[in-house]
Amino acid sequence: MSASASLAMTHLVTLAELDEDKVTPGVLGFIVFAVMALAVWALMKSMTRHMGKVDFKEAPDPETRAADGEQAKPRP
């Protein structure tokens, strides 16, 4: 075997080895991310449904009621 072939083989062997410093998410990372995305989507959908049920009408202000002729109650 020539020197260049030997050098090429050593480079190929180092590419085939597992690099302990390299971190990849893999399939498990994708599954965890997908589950979290689905959970956020479900929570947003639930929040939208619950916010639709909220009644935002406020009780009339005591000063406004006094101007309309009703007696205002003193504030504590």
Coordinates of C-alpha atoms in Angstrom, one line a residue:
M1 CA 0.0 0.0 0.0
S2 CA 1.3 3.4 -0.9
A3 CA 1.8 6.3 1.6
S4 CA -1.0 8.3 0.1
A5 CA -3.4 5.3 0.3
S6 CA -2.4 4.7 3.9
L7 CA -2.9 8.4 4.7
A8 CA -6.4 8.3 3.1
M9 CA -7.3 5.2 5.1
T10 CA -6.3 6.9 8.4
H11 CA -8.5 9.9 7.6
L12 CA -11.4 7.6 6.7
V13 CA -11.0 5.7 10.0
T14 CA -11.1 8.9 12.0
L15 CA -14.3 9.9 10.3
A16 CA -15.9 6.6 11.2
E17 CA -15.1 6.8 14.9
L18 CA -17.6 8.3 17.3
D19 CA -16.7 11.8 18.5
E20 CA -17.5 12.0 22.2
D21 CA -17.5 15.8 22.1
K22 CA -20.2 16.0 19.4
V23 CA -23.7 16.2 20.7
T24 CA -26.8 15.7 18.5
P25 CA -30.4 15.6 19.6
G26 CA -31.3 12.5 17.5
V27 CA -34.8 11.0 17.3
L28 CA -35.4 11.3 21.1
G29 CA -34.8 15.1 20.9
F30 CA -37.2 15.4 18.0
I31 CA -39.9 13.4 19.8
V32 CA -39.5 15.5 23.0
F33 CA -39.6 18.8 21.0
A34 CA -42.7 17.6 19.1
V35 CA -44.5 16.6 22.3
M36 CA -43.7 20.0 23.8
A37 CA -44.9 21.8 20.7
L38 CA -48.2 19.8 20.8
A39 CA -48.6 20.7 24.5
V40 CA -48.1 24.4 23.9
W41 CA -50.6 24.3 21.0
A42 CA -53.2 22.5 23.3
L43 CA -52.6 25.0 26.1
M44 CA -53.1 28.0 23.7
K45 CA -56.2 26.4 22.3
S46 CA -57.6 25.9 25.8
M47 CA -56.7 29.4 26.9
T48 CA -58.5 30.8 23.9
R49 CA -61.6 28.8 24.7
H50 CA -61.5 29.9 28.4
M51 CA -60.9 33.6 27.6
G52 CA -63.9 33.5 25.3
K53 CA -66.1 32.5 28.3
V54 CA -64.9 35.5 30.4
D55 CA -67.3 38.4 30.8
F56 CA -65.4 41.6 30.6
K57 CA -68.4 43.9 31.6
E58 CA -67.6 45.8 34.7
A59 CA -70.0 47.0 37.4
P60 CA -70.9 50.7 37.2
D61 CA -68.7 53.0 39.1
P62 CA -70.3 54.6 42.3
E63 CA -69.6 58.1 41.0
T64 CA -71.3 57.3 37.8
R65 CA -74.3 55.9 39.6
A66 CA -74.5 59.1 41.8
A67 CA -74.6 61.2 38.7
D68 CA -77.5 59.1 37.4
G69 CA -79.5 59.9 40.6
E70 CA -78.7 56.8 42.7
Q71 CA -77.1 57.4 46.1
A72 CA -73.4 56.7 46.1
K73 CA -72.0 54.4 48.9
P74 CA -69.0 55.8 50.8
R75 CA -65.8 54.0 50.1
P76 CA -64.1 52.4 53.1

